[in-house]
CSV table of N, CA and C and ligand atoms in Angstrom, one decimal:
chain,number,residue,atom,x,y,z
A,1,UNK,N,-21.5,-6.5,8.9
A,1,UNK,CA,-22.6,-6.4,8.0
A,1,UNK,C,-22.4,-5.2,7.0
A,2,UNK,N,-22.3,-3.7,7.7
A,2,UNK,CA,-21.9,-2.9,6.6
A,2,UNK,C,-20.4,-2.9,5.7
A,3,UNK,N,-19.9,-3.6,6.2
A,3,UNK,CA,-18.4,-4.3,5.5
A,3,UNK,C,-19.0,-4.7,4.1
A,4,UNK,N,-20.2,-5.1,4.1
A,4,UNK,CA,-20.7,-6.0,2.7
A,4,UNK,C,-21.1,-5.6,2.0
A,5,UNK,N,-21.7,-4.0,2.2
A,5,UNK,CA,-23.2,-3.4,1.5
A,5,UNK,C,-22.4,-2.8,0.3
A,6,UNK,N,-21.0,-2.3,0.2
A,6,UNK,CA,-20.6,-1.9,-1.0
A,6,UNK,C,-21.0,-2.8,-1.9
A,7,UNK,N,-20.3,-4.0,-1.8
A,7,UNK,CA,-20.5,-5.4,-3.0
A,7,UNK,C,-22.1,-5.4,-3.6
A,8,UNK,N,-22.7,-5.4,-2.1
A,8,UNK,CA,-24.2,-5.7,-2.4
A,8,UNK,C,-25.2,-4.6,-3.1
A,9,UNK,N,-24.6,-3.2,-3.2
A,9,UNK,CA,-25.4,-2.1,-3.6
A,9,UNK,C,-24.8,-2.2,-5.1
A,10,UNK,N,-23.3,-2.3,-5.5
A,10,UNK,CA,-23.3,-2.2,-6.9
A,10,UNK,C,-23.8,-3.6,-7.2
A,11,UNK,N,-24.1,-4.8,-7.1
A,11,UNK,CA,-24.7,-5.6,-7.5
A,11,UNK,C,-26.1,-5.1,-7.7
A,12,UNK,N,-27.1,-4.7,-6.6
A,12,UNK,CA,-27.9,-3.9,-7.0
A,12,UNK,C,-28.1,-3.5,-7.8
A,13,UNK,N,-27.2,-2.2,-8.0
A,13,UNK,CA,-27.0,-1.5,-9.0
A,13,UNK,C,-27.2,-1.5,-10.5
A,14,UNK,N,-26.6,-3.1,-10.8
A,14,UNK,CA,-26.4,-3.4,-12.0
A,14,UNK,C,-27.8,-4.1,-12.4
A,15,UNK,N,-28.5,-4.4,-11.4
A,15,UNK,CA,-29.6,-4.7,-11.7
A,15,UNK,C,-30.7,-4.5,-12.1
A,16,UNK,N,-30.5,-3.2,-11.3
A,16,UNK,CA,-31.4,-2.2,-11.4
A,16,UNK,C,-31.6,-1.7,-13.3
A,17,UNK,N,-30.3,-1.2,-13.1
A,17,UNK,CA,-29.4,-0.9,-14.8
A,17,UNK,C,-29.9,-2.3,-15.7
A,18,UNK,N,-29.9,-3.6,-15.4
A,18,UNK,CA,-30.2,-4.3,-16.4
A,18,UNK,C,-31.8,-4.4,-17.0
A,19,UNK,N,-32.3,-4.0,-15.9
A,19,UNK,CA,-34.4,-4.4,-15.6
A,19,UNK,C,-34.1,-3.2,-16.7
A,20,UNK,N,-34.0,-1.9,-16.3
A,20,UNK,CA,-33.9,-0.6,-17.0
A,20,UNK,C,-34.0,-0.4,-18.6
A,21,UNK,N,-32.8,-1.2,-18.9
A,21,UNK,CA,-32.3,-1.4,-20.3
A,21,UNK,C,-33.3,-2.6,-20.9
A,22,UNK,N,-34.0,-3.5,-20.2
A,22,UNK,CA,-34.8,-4.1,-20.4
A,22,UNK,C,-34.2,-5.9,-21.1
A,23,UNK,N,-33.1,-5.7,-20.6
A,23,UNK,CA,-32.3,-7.0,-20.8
A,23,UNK,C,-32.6,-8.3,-19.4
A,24,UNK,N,-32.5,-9.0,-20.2
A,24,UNK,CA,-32.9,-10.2,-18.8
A,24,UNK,C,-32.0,-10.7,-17.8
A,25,UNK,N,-32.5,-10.3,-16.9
A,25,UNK,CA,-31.1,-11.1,-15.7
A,25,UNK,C,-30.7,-12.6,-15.7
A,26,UNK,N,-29.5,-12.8,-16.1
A,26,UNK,CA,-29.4,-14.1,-16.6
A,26,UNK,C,-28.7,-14.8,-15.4
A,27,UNK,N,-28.7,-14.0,-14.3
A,27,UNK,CA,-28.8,-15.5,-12.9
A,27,UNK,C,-27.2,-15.0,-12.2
A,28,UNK,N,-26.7,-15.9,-11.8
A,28,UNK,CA,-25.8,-15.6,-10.7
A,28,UNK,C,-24.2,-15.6,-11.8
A,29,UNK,N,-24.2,-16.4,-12.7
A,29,UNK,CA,-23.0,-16.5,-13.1
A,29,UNK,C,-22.2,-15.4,-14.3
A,30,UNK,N,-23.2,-14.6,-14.7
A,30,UNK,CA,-22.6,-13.2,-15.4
A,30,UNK,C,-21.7,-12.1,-14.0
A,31,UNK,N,-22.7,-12.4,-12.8
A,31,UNK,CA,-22.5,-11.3,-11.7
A,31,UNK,C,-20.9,-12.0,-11.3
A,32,UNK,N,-20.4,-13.2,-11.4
A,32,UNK,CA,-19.2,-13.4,-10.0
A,32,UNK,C,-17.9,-13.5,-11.0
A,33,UNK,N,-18.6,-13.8,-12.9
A,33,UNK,CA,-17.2,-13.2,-13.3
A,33,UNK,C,-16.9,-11.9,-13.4
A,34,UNK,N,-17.7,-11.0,-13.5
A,34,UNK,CA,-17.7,-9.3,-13.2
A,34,UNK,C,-16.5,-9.2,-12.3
A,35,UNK,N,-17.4,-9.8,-10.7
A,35,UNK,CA,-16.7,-9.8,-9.4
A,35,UNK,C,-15.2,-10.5,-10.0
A,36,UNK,N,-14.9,-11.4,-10.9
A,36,UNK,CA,-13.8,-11.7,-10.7
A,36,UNK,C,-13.0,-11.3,-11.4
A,37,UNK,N,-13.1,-10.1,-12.3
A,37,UNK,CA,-12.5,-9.6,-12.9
A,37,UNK,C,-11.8,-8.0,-12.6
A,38,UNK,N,-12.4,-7.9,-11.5
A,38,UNK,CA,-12.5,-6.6,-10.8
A,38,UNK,C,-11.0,-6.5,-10.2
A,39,UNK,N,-10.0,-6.0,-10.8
A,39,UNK,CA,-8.6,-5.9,-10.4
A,39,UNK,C,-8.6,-4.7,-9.9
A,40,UNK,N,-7.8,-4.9,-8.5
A,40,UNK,CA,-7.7,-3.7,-7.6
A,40,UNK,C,-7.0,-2.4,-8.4
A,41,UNK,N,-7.4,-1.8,-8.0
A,41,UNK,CA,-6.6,-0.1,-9.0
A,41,UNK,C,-5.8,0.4,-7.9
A,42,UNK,N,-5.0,0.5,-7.8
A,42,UNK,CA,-3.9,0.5,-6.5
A,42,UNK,C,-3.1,1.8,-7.3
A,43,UNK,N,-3.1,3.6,-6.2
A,43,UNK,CA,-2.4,4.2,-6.3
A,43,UNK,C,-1.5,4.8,-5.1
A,44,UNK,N,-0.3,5.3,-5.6
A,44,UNK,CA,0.3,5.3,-4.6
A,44,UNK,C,0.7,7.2,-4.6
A,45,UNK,N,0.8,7.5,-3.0
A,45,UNK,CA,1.1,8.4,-2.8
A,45,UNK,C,1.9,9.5,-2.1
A,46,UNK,N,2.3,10.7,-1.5
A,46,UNK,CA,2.7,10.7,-0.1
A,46,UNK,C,4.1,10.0,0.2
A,47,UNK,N,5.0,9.7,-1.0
A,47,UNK,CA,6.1,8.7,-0.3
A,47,UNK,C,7.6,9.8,0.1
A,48,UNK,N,8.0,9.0,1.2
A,48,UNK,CA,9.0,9.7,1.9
A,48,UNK,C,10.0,8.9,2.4
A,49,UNK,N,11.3,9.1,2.4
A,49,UNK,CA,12.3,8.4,3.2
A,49,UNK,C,12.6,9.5,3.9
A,50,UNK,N,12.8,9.5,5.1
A,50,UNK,CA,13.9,10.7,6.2
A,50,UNK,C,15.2,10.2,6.1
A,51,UNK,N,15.9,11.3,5.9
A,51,UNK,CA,17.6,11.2,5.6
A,51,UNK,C,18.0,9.9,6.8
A,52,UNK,N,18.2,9.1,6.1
A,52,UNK,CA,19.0,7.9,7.4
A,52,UNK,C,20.2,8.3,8.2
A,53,UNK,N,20.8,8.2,9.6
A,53,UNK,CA,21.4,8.3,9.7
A,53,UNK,C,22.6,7.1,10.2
A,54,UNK,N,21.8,6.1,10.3
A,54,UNK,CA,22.9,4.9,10.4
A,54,UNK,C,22.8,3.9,8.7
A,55,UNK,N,23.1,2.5,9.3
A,55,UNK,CA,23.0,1.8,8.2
A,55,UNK,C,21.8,1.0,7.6
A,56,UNK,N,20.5,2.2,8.2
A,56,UNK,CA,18.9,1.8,8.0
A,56,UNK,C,17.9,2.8,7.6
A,57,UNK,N,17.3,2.7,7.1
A,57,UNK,CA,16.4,3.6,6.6
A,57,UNK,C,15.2,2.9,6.8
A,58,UNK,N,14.2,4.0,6.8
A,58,UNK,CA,12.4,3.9,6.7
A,58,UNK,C,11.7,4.2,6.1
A,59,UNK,N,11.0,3.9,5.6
A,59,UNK,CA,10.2,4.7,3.9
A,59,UNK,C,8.7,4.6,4.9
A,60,UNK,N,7.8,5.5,3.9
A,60,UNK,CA,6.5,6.1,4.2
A,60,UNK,C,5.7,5.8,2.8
A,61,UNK,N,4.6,5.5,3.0
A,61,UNK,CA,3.7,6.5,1.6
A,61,UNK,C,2.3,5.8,2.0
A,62,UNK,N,1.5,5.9,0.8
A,62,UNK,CA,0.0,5.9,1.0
A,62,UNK,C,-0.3,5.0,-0.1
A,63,UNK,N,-0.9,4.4,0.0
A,63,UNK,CA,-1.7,3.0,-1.0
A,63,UNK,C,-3.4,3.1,-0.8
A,64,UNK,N,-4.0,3.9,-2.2
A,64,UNK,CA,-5.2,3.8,-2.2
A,64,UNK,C,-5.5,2.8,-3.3
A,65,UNK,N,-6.5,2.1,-2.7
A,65,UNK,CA,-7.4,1.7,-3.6
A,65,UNK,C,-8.9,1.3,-3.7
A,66,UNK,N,-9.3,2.0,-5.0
A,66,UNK,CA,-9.9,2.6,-5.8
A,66,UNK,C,-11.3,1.3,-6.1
A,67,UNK,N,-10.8,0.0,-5.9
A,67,UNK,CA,-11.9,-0.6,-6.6
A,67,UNK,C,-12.5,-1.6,-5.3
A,68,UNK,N,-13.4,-2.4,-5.9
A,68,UNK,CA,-14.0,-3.3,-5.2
A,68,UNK,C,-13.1,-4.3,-4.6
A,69,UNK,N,-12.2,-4.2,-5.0
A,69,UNK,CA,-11.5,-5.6,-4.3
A,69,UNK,C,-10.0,-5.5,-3.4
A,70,UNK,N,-10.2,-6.1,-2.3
A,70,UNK,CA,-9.1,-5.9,-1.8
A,70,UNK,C,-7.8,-6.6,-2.0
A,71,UNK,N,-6.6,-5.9,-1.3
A,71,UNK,CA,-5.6,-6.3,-2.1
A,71,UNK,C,-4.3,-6.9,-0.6
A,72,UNK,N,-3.3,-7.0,-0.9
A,72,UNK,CA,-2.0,-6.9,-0.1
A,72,UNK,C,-0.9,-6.4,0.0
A,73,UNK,N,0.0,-5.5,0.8
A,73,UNK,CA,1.1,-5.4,0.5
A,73,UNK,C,1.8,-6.5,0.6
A,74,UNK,N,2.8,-7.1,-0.6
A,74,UNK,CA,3.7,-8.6,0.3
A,74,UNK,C,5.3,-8.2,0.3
A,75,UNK,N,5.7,-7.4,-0.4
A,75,UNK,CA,7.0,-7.2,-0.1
A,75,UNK,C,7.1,-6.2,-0.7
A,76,UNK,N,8.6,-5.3,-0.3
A,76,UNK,CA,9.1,-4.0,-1.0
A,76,UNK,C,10.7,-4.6,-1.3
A,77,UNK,N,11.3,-4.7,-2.5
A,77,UNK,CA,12.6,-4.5,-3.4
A,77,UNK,C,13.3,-3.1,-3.5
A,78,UNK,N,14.5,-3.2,-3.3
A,78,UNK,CA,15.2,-1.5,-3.6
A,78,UNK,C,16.5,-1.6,-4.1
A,79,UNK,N,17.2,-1.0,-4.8
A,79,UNK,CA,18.7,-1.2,-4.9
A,79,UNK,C,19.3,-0.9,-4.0
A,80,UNK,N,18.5,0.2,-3.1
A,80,UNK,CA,19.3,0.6,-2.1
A,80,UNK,C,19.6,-0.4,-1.1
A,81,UNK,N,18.7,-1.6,-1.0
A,81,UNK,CA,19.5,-2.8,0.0
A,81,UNK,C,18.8,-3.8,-0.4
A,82,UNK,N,19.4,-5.0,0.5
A,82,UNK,CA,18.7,-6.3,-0.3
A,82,UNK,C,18.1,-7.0,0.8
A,83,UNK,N,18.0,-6.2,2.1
A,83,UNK,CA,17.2,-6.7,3.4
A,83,UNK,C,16.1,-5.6,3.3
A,84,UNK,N,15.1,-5.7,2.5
A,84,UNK,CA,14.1,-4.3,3.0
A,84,UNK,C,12.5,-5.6,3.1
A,85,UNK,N,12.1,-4.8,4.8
A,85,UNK,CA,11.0,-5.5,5.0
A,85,UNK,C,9.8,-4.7,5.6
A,86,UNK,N,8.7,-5.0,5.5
A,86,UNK,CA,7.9,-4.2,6.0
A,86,UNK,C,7.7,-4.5,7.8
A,87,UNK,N,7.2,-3.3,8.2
A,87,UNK,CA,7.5,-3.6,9.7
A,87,UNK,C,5.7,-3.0,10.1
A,88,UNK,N,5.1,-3.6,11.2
A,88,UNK,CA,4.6,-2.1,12.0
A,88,UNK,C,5.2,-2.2,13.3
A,89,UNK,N,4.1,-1.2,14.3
A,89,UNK,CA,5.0,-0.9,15.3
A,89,UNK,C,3.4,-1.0,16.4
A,90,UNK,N,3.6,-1.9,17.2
A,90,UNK,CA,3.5,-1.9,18.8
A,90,UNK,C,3.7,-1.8,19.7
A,91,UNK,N,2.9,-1.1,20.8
A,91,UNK,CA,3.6,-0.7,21.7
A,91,UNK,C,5.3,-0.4,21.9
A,92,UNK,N,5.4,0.8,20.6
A,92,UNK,CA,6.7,1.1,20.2
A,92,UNK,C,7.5,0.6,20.1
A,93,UNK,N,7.4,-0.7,19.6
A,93,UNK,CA,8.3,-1.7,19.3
A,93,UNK,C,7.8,-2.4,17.7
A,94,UNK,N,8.8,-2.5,16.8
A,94,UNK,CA,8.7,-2.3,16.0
A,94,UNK,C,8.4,-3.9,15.4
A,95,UNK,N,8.1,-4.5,14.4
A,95,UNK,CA,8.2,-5.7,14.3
A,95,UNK,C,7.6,-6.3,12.5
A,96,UNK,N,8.6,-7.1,12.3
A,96,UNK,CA,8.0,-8.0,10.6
A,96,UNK,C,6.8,-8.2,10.7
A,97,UNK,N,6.3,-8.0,9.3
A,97,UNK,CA,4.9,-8.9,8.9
A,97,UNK,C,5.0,-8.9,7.8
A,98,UNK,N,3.8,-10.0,7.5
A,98,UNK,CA,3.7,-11.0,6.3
A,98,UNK,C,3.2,-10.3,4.8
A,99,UNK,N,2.2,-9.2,4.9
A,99,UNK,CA,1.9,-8.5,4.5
A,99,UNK,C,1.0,-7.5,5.1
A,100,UNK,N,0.5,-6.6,4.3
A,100,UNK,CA,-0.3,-5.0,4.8
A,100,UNK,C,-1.7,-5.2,4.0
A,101,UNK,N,-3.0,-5.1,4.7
A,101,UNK,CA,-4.0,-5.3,4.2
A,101,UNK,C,-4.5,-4.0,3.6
A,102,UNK,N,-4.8,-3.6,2.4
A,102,UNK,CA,-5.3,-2.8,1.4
A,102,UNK,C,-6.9,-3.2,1.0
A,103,UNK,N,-7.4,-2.6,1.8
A,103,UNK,CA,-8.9,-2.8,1.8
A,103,UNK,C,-9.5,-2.5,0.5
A,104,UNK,N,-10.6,-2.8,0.0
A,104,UNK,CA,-11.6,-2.6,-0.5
A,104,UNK,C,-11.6,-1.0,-0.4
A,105,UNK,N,-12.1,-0.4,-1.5
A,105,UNK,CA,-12.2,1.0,-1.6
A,105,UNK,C,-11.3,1.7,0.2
A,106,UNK,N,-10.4,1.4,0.4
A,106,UNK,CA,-9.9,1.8,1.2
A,106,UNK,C,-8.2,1.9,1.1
A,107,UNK,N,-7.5,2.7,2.1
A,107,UNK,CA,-6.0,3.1,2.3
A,107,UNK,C,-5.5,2.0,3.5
A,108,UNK,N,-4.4,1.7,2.4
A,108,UNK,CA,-3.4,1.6,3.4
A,108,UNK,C,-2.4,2.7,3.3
A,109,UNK,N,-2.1,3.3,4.9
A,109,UNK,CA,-1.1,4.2,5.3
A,109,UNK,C,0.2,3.8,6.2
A,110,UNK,N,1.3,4.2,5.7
A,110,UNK,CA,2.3,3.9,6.3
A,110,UNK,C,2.9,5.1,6.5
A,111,UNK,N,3.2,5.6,8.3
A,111,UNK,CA,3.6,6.5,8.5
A,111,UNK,C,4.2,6.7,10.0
A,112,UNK,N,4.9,7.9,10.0
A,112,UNK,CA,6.1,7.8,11.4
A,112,UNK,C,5.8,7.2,12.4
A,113,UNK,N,6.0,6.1,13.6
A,113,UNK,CA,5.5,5.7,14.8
A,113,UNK,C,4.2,4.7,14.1
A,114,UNK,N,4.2,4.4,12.9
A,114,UNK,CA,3.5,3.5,12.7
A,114,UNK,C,3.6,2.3,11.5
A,115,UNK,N,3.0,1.6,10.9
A,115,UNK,CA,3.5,0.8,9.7
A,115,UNK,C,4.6,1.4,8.5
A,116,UNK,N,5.9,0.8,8.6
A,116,UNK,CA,6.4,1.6,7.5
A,116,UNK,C,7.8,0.3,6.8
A,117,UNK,N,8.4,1.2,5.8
A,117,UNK,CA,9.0,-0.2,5.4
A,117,UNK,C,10.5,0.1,5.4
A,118,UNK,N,11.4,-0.5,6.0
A,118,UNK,CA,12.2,-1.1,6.7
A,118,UNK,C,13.8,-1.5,5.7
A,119,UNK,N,14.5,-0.5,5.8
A,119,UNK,CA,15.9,-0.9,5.1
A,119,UNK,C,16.9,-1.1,5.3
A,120,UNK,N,17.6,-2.2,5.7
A,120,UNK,CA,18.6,-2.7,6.6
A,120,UNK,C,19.7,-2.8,5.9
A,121,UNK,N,21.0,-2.3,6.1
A,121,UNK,CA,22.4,-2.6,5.5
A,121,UNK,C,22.5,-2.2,4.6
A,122,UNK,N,21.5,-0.6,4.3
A,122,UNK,CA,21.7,0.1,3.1
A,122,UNK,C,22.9,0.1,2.2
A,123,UNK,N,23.0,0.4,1.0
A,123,UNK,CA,24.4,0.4,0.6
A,123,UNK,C,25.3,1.7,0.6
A,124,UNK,N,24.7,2.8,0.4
A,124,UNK,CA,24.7,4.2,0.5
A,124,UNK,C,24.1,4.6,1.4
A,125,UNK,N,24.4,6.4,1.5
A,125,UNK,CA,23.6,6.7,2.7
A,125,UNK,C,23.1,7.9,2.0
A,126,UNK,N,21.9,7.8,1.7
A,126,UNK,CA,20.9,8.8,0.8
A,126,UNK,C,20.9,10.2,1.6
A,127,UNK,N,20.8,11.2,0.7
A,127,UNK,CA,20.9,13.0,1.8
A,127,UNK,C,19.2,13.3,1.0
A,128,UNK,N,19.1,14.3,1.9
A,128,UNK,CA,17.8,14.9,1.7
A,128,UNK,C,18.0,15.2,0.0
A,129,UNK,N,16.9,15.6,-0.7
A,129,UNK,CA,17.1,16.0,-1.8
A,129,UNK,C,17.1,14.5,-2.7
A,130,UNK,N,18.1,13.9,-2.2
A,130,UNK,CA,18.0,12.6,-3.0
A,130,UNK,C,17.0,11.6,-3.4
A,131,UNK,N,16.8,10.7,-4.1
A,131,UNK,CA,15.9,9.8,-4.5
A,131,UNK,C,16.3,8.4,-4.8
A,132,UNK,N,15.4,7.6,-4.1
A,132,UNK,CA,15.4,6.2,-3.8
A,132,UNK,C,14.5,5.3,-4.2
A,133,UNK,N,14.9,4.7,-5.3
A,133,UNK,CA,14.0,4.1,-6.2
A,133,UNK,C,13.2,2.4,-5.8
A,134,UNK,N,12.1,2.6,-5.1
A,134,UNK,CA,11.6,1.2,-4.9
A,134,UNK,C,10.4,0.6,-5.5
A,135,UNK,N,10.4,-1.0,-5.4
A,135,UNK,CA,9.0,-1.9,-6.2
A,135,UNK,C,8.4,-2.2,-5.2
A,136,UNK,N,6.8,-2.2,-5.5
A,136,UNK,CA,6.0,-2.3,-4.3
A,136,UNK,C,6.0,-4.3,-4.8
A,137,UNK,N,5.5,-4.8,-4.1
A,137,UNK,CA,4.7,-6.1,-4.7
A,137,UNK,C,3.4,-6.7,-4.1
A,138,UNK,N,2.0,-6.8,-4.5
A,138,UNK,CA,1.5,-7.3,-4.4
A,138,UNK,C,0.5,-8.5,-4.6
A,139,UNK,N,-0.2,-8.8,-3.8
A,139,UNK,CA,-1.3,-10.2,-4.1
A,139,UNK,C,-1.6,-10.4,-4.8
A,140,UNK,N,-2.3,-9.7,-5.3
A,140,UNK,CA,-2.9,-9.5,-6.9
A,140,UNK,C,-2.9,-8.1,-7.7
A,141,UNK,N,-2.3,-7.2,-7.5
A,141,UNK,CA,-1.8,-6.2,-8.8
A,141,UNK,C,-0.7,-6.6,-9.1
A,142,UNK,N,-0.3,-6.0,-10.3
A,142,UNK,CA,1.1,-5.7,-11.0
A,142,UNK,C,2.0,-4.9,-9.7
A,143,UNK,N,3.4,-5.3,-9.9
A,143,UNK,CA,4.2,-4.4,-9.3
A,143,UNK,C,4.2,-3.1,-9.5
A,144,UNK,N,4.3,-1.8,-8.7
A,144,UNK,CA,4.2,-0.7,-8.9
A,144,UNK,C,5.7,0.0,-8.2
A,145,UNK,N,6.5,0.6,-9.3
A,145,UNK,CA,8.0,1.3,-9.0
A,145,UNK,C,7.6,2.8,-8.3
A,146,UNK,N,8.1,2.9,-7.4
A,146,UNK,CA,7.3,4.6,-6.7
A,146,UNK,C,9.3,5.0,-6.4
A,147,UNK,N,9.5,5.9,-6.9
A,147,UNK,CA,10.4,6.9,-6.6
A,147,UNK,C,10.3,7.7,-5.7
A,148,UNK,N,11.1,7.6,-4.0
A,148,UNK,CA,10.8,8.1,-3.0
A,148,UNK,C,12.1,9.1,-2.5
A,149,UNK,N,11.3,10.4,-2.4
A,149,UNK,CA,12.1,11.4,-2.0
A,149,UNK,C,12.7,11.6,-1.0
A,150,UNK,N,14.2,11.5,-0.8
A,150,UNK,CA,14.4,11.5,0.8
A,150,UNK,C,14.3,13.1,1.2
A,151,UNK,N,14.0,12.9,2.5
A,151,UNK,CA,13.6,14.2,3.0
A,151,UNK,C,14.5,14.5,4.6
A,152,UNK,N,14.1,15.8,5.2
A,152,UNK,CA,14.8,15.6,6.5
A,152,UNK,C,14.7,14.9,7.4
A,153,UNK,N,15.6,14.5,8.1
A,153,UNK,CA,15.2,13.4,9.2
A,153,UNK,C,14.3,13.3,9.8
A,154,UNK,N,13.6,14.9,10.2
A,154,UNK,CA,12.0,14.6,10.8
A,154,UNK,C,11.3,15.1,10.4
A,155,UNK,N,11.2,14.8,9.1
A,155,UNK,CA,10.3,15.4,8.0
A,155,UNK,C,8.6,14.3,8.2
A,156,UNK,N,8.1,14.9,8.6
A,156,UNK,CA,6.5,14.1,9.1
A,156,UNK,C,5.6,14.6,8.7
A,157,UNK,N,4.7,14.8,7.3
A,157,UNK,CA,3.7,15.3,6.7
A,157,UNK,C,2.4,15.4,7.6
A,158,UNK,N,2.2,14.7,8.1
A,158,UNK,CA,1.0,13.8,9.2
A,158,UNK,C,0.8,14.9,10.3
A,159,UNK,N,1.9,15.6,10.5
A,159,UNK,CA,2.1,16.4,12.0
A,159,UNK,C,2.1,17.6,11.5
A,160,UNK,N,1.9,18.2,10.5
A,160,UNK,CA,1.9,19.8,10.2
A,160,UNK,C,0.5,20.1,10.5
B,1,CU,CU1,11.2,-1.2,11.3
């Protein structure tokens, strides 16, 4: 139920705002193209690779968003390999999925011992200092390019 009340308070809201202005509420179908125009605002933050030491790497970062509508992670692209998948991790075992849910005014977080994304058969082997250039993809935003810093192998922002 309170899952809902966002939607239902700025609807509210606007109603309130239209009585206000003294314009007539013209019914249900002005309100759900609003709702359907409401493109998630998706920013990204916090991104990290740890220096890999075999032929795999793990990236980190943070995905807010900003608006009413929720969104998906569906895949990540890199030059650095052409196997990169998102993973999480249960009962410390690590495993594929299909996508990463990005809530409504809420974060998705991907971080050490938890959801993160997955690069198999690197081509190089990136050193700290270095930078690793990847495409997010999602559901419904635009792709977003985030340039991710490699850092030290146990470099874990989360734990300081
Ligand atoms: Cu993994």
């Amino acid at each position: 139920m309170n899952r809902r009340t966002t939607r239902t308070t700025v609807r509210t809201a606007a109603a309130v705002i239209a009585l206000a202005t003294g314009l007539a509420l013209s019914g249900c179908s002005s309100d759900s193209k609003d709702a359907g125009s409401d493109k998630p605002e998706l920013k990204v933050s916090g991104a990290f690779m740890p220096q890999p030491a075999m032929d795999m790497a793990g990236a980190f970062l943070d995905i807010k968003n900003e608006s009413g509508t929720a969104d998906k992670l569906l895949s990540v692209t890199s030059p650095l390999s052409d196997d990169v998948t998102i993973h999480e991790t249960k009962n410390q075992k690590m495993q594929e999925v299909k996508s990463f849910d990005i809530p409504a005014k809420g974060e998705l977080n991907l971080e050490r011992g938890g959801n993160h994304i997955m690069f198999m058969g690197i081509k190089q082997k990136p050193k700290q200092g270095d930078e690793v250039e990847i495409e997010l993809h999602f559901e419904k935003s635009d792709p977003i390019k985030v340039t991710v810093p490699v850092e030290a192998p146990n470099h874990n922002p989360k734990k300081q």
